[in-house]
Coordinates of C-alpha atoms in Angstrom, one line a residue:
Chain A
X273 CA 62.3 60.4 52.5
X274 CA 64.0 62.7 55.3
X275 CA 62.2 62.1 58.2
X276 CA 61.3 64.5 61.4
X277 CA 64.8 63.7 62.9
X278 CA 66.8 64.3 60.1
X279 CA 65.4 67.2 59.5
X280 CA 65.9 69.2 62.8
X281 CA 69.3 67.9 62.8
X282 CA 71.6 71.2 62.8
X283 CA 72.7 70.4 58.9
X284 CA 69.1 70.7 57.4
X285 CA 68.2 73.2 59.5
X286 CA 69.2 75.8 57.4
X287 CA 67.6 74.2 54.8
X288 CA 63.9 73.2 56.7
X289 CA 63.7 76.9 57.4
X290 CA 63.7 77.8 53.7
X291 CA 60.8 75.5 52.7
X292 CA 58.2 78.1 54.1
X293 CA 59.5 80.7 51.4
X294 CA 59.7 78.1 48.8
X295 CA 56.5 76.7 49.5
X296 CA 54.8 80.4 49.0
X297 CA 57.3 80.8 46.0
X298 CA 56.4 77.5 44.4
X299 CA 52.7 78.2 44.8
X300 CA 52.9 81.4 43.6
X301 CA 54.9 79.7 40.5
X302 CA 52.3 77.4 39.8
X303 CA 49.3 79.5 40.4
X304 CA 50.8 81.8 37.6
X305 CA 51.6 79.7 34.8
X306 CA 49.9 81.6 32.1
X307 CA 47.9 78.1 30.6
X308 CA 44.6 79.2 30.6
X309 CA 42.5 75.6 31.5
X310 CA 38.3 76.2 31.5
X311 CA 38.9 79.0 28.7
X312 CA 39.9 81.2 31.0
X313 CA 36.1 81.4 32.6
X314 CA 38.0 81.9 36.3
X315 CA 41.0 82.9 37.8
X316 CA 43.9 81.5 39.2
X317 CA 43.5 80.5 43.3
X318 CA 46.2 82.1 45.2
X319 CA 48.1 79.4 46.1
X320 CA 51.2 81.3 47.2
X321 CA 48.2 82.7 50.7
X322 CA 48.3 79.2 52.0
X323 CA 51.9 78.7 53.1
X324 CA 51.5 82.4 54.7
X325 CA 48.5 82.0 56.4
X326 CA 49.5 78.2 57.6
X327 CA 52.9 78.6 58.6
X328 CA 52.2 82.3 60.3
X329 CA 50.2 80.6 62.6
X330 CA 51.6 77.6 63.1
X331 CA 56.0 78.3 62.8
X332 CA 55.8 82.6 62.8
X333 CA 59.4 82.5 63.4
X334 CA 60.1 81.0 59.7
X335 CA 56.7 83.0 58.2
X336 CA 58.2 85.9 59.3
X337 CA 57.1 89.6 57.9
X338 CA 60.1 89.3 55.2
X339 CA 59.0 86.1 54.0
X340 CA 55.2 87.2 53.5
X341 CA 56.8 90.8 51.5
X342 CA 58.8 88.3 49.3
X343 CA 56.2 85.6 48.3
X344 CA 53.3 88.6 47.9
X345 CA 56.1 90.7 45.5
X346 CA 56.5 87.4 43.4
X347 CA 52.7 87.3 43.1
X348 CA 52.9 90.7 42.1
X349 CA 56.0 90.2 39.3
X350 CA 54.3 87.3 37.9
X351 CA 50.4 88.0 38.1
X352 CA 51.5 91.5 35.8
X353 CA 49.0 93.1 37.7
X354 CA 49.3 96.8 39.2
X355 CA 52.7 96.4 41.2
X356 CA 52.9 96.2 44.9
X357 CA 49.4 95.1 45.2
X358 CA 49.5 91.3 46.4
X359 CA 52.6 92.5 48.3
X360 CA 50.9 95.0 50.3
X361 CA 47.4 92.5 50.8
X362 CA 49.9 89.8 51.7
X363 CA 52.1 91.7 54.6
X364 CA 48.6 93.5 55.8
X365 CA 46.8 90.1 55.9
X366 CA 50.4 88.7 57.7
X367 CA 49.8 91.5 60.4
X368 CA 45.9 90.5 61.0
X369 CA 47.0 87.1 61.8
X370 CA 49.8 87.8 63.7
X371 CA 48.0 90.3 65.7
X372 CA 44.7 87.2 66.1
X373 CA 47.3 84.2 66.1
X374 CA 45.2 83.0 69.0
X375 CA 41.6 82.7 67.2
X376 CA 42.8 81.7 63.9
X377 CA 45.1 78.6 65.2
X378 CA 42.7 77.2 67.4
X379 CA 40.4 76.4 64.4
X380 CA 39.3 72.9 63.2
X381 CA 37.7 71.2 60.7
X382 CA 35.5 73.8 58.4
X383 CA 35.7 76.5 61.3
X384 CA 39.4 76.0 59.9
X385 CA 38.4 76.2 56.0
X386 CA 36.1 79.3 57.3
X387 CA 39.2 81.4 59.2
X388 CA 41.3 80.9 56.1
X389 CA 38.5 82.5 54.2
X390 CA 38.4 85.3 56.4
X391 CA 41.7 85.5 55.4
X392 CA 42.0 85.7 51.8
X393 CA 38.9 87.9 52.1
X394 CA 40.6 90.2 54.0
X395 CA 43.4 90.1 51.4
X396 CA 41.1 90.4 48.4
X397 CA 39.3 93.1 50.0
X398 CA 42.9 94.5 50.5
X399 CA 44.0 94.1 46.8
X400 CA 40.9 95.6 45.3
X401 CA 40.7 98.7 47.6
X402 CA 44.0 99.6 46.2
X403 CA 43.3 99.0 42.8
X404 CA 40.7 101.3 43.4
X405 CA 42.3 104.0 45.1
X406 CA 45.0 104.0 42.7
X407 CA 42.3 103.9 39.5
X408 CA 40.8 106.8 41.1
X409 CA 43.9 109.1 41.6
X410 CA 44.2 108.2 37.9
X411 CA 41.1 109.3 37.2
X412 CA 39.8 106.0 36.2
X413 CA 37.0 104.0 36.8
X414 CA 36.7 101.6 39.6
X415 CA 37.8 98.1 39.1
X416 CA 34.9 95.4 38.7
X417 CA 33.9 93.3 42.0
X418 CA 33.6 90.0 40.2
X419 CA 36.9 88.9 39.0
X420 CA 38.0 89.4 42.7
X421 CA 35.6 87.4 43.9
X422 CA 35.9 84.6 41.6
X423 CA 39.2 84.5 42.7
X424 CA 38.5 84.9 46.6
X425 CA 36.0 81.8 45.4
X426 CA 38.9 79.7 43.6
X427 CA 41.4 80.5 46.4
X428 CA 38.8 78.9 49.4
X429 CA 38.1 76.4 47.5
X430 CA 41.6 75.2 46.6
X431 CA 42.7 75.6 50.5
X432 CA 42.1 72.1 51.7
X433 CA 44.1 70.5 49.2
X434 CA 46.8 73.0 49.1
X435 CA 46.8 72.8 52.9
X436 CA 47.1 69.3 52.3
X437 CA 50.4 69.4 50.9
X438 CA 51.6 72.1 53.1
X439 CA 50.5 70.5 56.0
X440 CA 52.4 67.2 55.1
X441 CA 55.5 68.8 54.4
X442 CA 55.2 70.7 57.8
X443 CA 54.9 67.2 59.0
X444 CA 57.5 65.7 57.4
X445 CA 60.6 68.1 57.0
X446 CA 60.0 70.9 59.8
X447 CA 57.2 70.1 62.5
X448 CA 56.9 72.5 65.5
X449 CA 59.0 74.8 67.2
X450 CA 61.7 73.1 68.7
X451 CA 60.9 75.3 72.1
X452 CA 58.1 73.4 72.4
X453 CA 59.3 69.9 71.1
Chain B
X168 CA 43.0 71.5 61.4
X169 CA 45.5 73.8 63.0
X170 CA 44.8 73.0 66.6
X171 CA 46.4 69.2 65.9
X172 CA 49.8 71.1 66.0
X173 CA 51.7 72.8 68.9
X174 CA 51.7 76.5 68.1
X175 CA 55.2 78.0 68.1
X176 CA 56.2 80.4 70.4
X177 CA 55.0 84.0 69.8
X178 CA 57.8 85.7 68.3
X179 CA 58.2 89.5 68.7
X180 CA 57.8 91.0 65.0
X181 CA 55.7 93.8 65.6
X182 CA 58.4 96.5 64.6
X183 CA 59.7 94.4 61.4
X184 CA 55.8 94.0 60.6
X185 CA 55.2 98.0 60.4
X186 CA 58.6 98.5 58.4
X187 CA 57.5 95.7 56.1
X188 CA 54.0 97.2 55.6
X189 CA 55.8 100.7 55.0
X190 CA 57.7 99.2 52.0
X191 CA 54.9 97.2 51.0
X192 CA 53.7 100.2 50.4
X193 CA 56.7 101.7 49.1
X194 CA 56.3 99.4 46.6
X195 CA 52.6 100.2 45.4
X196 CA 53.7 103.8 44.3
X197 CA 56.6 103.1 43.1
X198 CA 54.7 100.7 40.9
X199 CA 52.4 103.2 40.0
X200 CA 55.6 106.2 39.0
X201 CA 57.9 103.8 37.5
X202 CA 56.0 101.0 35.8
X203 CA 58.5 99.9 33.6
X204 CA 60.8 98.7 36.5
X205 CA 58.4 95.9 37.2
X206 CA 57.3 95.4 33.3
X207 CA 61.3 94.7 32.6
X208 CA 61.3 92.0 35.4
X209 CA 58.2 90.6 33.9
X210 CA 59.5 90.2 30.4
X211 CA 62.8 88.8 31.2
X212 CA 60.6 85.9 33.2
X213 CA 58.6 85.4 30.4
X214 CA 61.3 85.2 28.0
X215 CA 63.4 82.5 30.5
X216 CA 59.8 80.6 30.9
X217 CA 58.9 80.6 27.1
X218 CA 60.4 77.2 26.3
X219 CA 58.2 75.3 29.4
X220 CA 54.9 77.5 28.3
X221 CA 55.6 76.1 24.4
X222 CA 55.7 72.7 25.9
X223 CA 52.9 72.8 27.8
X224 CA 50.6 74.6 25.3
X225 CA 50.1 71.2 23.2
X226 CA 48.5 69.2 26.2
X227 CA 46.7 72.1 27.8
X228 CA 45.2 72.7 24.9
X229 CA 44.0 69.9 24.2
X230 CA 42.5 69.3 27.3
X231 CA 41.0 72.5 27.4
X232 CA 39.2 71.1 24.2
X233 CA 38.2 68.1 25.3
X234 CA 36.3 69.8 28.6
X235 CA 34.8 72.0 25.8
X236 CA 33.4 69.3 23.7
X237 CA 32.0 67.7 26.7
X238 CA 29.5 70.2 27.3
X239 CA 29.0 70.6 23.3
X240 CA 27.9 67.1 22.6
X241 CA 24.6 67.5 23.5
X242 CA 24.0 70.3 21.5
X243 CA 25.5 68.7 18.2
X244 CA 22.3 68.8 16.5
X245 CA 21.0 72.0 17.1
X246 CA 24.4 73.9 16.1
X247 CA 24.6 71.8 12.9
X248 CA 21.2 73.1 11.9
X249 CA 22.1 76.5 12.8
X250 CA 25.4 76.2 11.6
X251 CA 23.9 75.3 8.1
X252 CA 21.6 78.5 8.1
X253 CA 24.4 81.0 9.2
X254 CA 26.7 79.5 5.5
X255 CA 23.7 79.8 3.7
X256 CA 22.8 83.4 4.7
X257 CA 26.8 83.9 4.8
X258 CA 27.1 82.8 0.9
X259 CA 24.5 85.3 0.1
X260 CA 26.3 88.0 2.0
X261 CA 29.5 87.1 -0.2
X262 CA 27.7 87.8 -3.2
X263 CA 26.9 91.3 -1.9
X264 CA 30.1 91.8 -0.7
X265 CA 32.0 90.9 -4.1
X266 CA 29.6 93.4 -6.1
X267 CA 30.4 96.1 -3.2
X268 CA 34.0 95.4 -3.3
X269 CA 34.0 95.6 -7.3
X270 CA 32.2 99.2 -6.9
X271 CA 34.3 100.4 -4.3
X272 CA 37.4 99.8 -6.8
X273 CA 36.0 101.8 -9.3
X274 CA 35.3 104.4 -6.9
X275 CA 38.6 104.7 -5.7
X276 CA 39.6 104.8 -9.4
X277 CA 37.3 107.5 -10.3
X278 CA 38.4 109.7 -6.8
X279 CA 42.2 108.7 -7.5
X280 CA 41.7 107.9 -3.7
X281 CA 45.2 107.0 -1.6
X282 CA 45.4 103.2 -1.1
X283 CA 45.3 102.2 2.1
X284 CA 48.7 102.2 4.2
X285 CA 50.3 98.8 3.8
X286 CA 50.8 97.0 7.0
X287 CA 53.7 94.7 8.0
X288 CA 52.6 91.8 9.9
X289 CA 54.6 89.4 12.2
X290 CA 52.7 85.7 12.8
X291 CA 52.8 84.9 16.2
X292 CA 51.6 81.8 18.6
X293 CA 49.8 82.1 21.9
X294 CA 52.0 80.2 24.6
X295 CA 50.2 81.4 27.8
X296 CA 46.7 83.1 29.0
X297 CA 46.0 84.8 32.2
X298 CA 42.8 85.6 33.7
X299 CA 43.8 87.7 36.8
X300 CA 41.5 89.8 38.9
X301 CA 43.5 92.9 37.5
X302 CA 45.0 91.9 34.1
X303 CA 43.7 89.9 31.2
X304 CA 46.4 89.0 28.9
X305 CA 47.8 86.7 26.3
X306 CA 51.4 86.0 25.7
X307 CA 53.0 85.8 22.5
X308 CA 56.0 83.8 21.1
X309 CA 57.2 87.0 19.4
X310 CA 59.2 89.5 20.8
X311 CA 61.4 92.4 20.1
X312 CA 63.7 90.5 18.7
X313 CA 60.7 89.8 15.8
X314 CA 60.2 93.5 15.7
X315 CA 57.1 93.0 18.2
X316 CA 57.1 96.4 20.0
X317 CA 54.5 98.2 22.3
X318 CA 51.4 99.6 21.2
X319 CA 51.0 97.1 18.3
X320 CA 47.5 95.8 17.3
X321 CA 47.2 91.9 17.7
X322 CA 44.8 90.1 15.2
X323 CA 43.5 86.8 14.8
X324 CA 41.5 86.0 11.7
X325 CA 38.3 87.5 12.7
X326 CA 39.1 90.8 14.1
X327 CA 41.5 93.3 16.7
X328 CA 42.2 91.0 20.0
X329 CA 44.1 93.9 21.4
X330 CA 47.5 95.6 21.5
X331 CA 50.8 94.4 22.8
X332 CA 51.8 96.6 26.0
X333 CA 55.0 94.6 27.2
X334 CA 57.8 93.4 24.8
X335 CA 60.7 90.9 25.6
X336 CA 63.0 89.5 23.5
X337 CA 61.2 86.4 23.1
X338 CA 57.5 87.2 23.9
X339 CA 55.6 89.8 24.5
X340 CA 52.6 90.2 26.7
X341 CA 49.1 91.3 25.1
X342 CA 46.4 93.4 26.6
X343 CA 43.3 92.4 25.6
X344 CA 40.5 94.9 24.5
X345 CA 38.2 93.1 27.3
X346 CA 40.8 94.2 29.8
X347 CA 40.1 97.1 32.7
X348 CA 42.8 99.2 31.5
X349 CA 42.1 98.9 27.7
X350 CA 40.5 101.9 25.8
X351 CA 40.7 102.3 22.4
X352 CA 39.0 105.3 19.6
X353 CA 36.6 103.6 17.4
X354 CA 34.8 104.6 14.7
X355 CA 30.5 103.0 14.3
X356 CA 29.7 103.0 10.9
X357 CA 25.6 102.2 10.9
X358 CA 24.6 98.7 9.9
X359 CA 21.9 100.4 8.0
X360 CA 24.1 102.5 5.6
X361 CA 22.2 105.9 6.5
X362 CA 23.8 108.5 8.5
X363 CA 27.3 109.2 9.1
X364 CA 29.2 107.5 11.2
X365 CA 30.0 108.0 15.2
X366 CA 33.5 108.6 16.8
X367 CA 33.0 106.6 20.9
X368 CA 35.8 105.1 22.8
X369 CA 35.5 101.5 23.7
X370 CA 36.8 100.5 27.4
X371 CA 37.3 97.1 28.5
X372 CA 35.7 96.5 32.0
X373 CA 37.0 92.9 32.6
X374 CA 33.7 91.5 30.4
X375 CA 33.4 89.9 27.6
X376 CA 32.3 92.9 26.1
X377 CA 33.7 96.1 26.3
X378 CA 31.5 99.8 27.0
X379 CA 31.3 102.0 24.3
X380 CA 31.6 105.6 25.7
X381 CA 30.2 108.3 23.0
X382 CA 32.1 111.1 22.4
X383 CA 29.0 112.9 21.1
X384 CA 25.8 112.4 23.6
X385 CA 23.4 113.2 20.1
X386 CA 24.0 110.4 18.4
X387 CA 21.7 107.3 18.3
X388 CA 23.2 103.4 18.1
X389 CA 21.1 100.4 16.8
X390 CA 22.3 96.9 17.3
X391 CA 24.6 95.3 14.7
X392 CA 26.3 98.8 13.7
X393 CA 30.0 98.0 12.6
X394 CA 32.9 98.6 15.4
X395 CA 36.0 99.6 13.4
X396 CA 39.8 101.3 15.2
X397 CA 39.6 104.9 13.9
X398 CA 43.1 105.5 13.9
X399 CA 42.7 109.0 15.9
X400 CA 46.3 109.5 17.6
X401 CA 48.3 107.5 15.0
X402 CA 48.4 104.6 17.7
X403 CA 46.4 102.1 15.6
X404 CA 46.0 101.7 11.8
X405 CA 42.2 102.9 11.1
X406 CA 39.4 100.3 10.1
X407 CA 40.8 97.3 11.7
X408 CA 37.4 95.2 12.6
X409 CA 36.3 95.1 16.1
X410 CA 32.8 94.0 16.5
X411 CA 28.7 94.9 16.3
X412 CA 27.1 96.8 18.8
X413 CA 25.0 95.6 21.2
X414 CA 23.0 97.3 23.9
X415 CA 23.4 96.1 27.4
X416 CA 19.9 96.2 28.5
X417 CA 20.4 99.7 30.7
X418 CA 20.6 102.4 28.3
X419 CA 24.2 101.8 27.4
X420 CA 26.0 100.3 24.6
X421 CA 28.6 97.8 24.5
X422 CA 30.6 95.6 21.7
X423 CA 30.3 92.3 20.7
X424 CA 33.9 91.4 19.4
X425 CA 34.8 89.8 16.6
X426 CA 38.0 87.9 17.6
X427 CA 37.8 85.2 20.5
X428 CA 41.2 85.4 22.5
X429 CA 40.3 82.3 24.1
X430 CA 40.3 80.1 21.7
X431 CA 43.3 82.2 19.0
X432 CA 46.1 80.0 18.8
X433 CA 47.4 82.6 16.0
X434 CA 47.7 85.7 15.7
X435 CA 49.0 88.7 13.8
X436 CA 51.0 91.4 15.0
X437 CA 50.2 94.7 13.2
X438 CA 53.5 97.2 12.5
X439 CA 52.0 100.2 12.1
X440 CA 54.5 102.7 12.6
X441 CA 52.8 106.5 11.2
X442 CA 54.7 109.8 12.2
X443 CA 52.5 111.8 15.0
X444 CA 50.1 113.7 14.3
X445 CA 51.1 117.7 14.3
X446 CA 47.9 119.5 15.8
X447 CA 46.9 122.6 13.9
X448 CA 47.5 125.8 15.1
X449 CA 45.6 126.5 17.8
X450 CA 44.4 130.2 16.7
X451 CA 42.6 128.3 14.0
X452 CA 40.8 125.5 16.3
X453 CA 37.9 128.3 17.1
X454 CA 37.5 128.9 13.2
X455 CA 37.4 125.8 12.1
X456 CA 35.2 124.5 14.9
X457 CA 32.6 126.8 13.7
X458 CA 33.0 126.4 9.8
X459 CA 34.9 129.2 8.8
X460 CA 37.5 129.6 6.1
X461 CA 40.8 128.9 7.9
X462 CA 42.8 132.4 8.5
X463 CA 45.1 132.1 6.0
X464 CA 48.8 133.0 7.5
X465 CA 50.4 136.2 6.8
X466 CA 52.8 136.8 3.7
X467 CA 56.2 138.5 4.5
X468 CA 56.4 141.9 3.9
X469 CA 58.5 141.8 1.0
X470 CA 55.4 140.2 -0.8
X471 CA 52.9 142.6 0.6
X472 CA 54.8 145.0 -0.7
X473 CA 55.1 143.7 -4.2
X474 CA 51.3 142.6 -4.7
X475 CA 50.7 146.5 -3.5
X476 CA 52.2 147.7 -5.9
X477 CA 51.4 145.6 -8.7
X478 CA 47.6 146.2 -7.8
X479 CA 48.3 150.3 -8.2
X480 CA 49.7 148.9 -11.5
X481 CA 46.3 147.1 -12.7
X482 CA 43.2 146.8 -9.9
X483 CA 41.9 143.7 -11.7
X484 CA 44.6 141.7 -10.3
X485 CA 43.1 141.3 -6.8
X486 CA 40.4 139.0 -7.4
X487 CA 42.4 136.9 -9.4
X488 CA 44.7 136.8 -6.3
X489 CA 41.9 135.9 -4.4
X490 CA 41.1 133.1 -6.0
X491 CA 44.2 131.9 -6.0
X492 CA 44.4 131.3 -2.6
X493 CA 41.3 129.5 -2.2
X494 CA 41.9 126.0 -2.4
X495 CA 41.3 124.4 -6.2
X496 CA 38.6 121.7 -6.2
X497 CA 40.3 118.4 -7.8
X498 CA 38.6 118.3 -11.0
X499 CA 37.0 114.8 -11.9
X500 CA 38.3 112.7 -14.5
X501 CA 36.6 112.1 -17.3
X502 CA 34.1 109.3 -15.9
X503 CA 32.9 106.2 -18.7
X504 CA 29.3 105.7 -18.7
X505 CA 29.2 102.9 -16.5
X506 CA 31.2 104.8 -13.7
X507 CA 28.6 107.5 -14.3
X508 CA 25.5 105.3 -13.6
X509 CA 27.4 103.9 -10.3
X510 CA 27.5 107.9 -9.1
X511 CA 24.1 108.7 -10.1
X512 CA 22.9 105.6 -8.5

């Protein structure tokens, strides 16, 4: 196992500061996989919002605005929904944490489980209100409230394991800044 | 959680934010003009993860059918007992519908009516379903290279699931008639047999069963009338089975399908390929609207002037000419007695 050390040495550095992307890009892999398990009664969590949300608080300087554009457009290619959708809820809800870095990071326990809510709410909310506005320039009918919220539902309640893994590999192969190491 | 680790310094992304959020945005309508950009990207990853979603199938199948039966155990008695009423009320509808189909072929016999088209049908296996907040969808082990193209209807043995909308090579991606975007013509035929039947578009919401919106606000629906595609616009072959109606408890209607997409593991893909429909001419929409003898087109002048002057010749010629351009009833055949007694009856 490549320990702290290893890690930050200069030749995996390169490499340590790719596992933020990959981590979004691997959840957003997984969370995709069209295998329907339940019949299909709910919807995939987004698993590809936890490595935004964690690492944009915690290492902003690998989550950066790029990163968050690139994992929300794979969401977007793979969930075949209306293009540009996660991508834009994903960068806007990167901008509402980077703008309350403060508030969010300083959370613990469920207050933590709570502020990542906020989050994907906030990204939901995002994602539908486009839907919506795009429905209506088309002269359709608005989208229905529930299969967002069964996914806002699934996404909360899949954070603490997800941030689980995420926070072990922040643990293990990055850790913080090394400004502040 | 978060406050166990040292927060990294602030860095300063504020104008990369805004120029990220401008082409996220970007993005969104240039989703919405050019569609097909993103729908190539999605069937060229579908077609490179078909071999891992044909692998996982088997066991997620399964379990998915072990979770099910878990919750039907305790119920075992009950369905058997309804079970065995539905086959015997089911036997008797066979009866019936052996005598109908019998009558119905000597009708067609005694109306020389067309056969139906004949349609071409690919088999296909579901490898993936996606329940997304946006999209409900199967995917399909058929592609274009299995002549599986856009627009197709998609069938499992009890009725239309819905119509392919994205075509790789190797799969294709089905939009299911549950889904927000769907909306397909149908025709209601009434359960009772009285009464014509009712032209009404049926639009997924996301629900397990779709809204049916009436093209006519005259008409009445009762429960358990017959959901069938009408063909209108040539997109769909006409009569494929849908479902019953069902009212939703608020004054509107809705359709309770036939086919369950979550549980097809096959399906057929429909090739119905039927030239567009040419529209009439539009001075004769008015006329025909209100029941009137379609204007019939006006002869060259060259024949105007020959039927003028074969009417100087003899006047009795006119009527005749008349009739002529009326259109013929078909005569009937020659019916047997028993096809006789099936009219009159």
């Amino acid at each position: 196992m490549v320990s702290l050390e290893r890690a930050q040495s200069p030749r995996f550095r390169y490499l340590t500061a790719l596992i933020p992307m990959a981590s979004g890009l691997v959840g957003v892999l997984i969370a995709n996989i069209p295998v329907s398990v339940l019949g299909g009664l709910v919807p995939a969590p987004l698993f590809g919002l936890v490595p935004v949300y964690f690492w944009c608080l915690v290492r902003p300087d690998l989550m950066t605005p790029a990163v968050a554009f690139s994992i929300g457009f794979a969401e977007d290619i793979l969930s075949g929904g209306p293009p540009g959708i996660w991508t834009l809820a994903f960068v806007l809800t990167y901008a509402l944490l980077a703008r309350r870095r403060d508030s969010f990071a300083g959370l613990s326990g469920l207050a933590a489980v709570l502020g990542f809510a906020a989050a994907a709410t906030f990204a939901c909310a995002i994602a539908y209100f486009t839907v919506a506005g795009l429905n209506l320039l088309s002269g359709l009918r608005l989208p229905p409230l529930v299969p967002v919220v069964s996914e806002l539902m699934m996404t909360v309640l899949f954070y603490v394991p997800t941030a689980l893994v995420v926070g072990w590999l922040h643990h293990r192969l990055i850790g913080a800044s090394r400004s502040d190491v | 959680m978060a406050n166990a680790w040292k927060i990294a310094r602030r860095s300063n992304v504020q104008l990369p934010l805004i120029l990220v959020i401008a082409l996220a945005a970007v993005v969104v309508l240039l989703g919405k003009a050019q569609g097909t950009l993103f729908d190539r990207v999605r069937a060229h990853a579908t077609d490179t993860m078909a071999p891992v979603l044909e692998k996982l199938r088997v066991p997620v199948a399964g379990f998915d059918r072990f979770t099910g039966s878990i919750t039907e155990i305790f119920s075992v008695y009950e369905q058997n007992l309804k079970l065995k009423e539905e086959n015997a009320r089911l036997r008797q509808w066979r009866n019936v519908a052996i005598v109908l189909q019998g009558r119905v072929g000597r009708y067609q016999a005694l109306l020389h009516a067309v056969p139906d088209t004949k349609l071409n049908a690919v088999l296909a296996r579901v490898i993936g379903r996606a329940n997304r907040p946006f999209l409900q969808t199967m995917i399909l082990d058929a592609g274009r290279q299995n002549h599986a193209l856009p627009g197709q209807a998609v069938m499992d043995a009890r009725g239309m699931i819905g119509r392919i909308y994205l075509a790789g090579q190797r799969t294709s991606w089905v939009i299911l008639l549950t889904d927000l975007n769907s909306r397909i013509p149908v025709n209601i035929a009434p359960s009772s047999g009285k009464g014509g039947n009712v032209q009404a578009m049926m639009t997924g919401d996301n629900s397990a069963t779709p809204r049916l919106e009436l093209v006519s606000r005259t008409v009445t629906l009762h429960a358990g009338d017959q959901v069938t595609s009408s063909g209108d616009g040539g997109l769909l072959p006409a009569g494929l089975p849908v479902g019953t109606v069902m009212t939703d408890g608020a004054g509107g209607w809705r359709v309770a399908l036939l086919a369950d997409a979550s549980a097809s593991q096959d399906v057929e893909i429909l090739n119905f390929s039927k030239p567009p429909e040419t529209p009439p001419a539009s001075a004769q929409l008015p006329a025909e609207a209100a029941g009137l003898k379609p204007q019939v087109p006006a002869p060259p002048a060259a024949q105007v002037a020959a039927a003028q002057n074969s009417s100087q010749a003899n006047p009795q010629t006119k009527p005749q000419a008349d009739a002529q351009s009326k259109p013929k009833p078909v005569a009937p055949p020659p019916a047997d007695a028993a096809g006789a007694e099936d009219v009159d009856r």
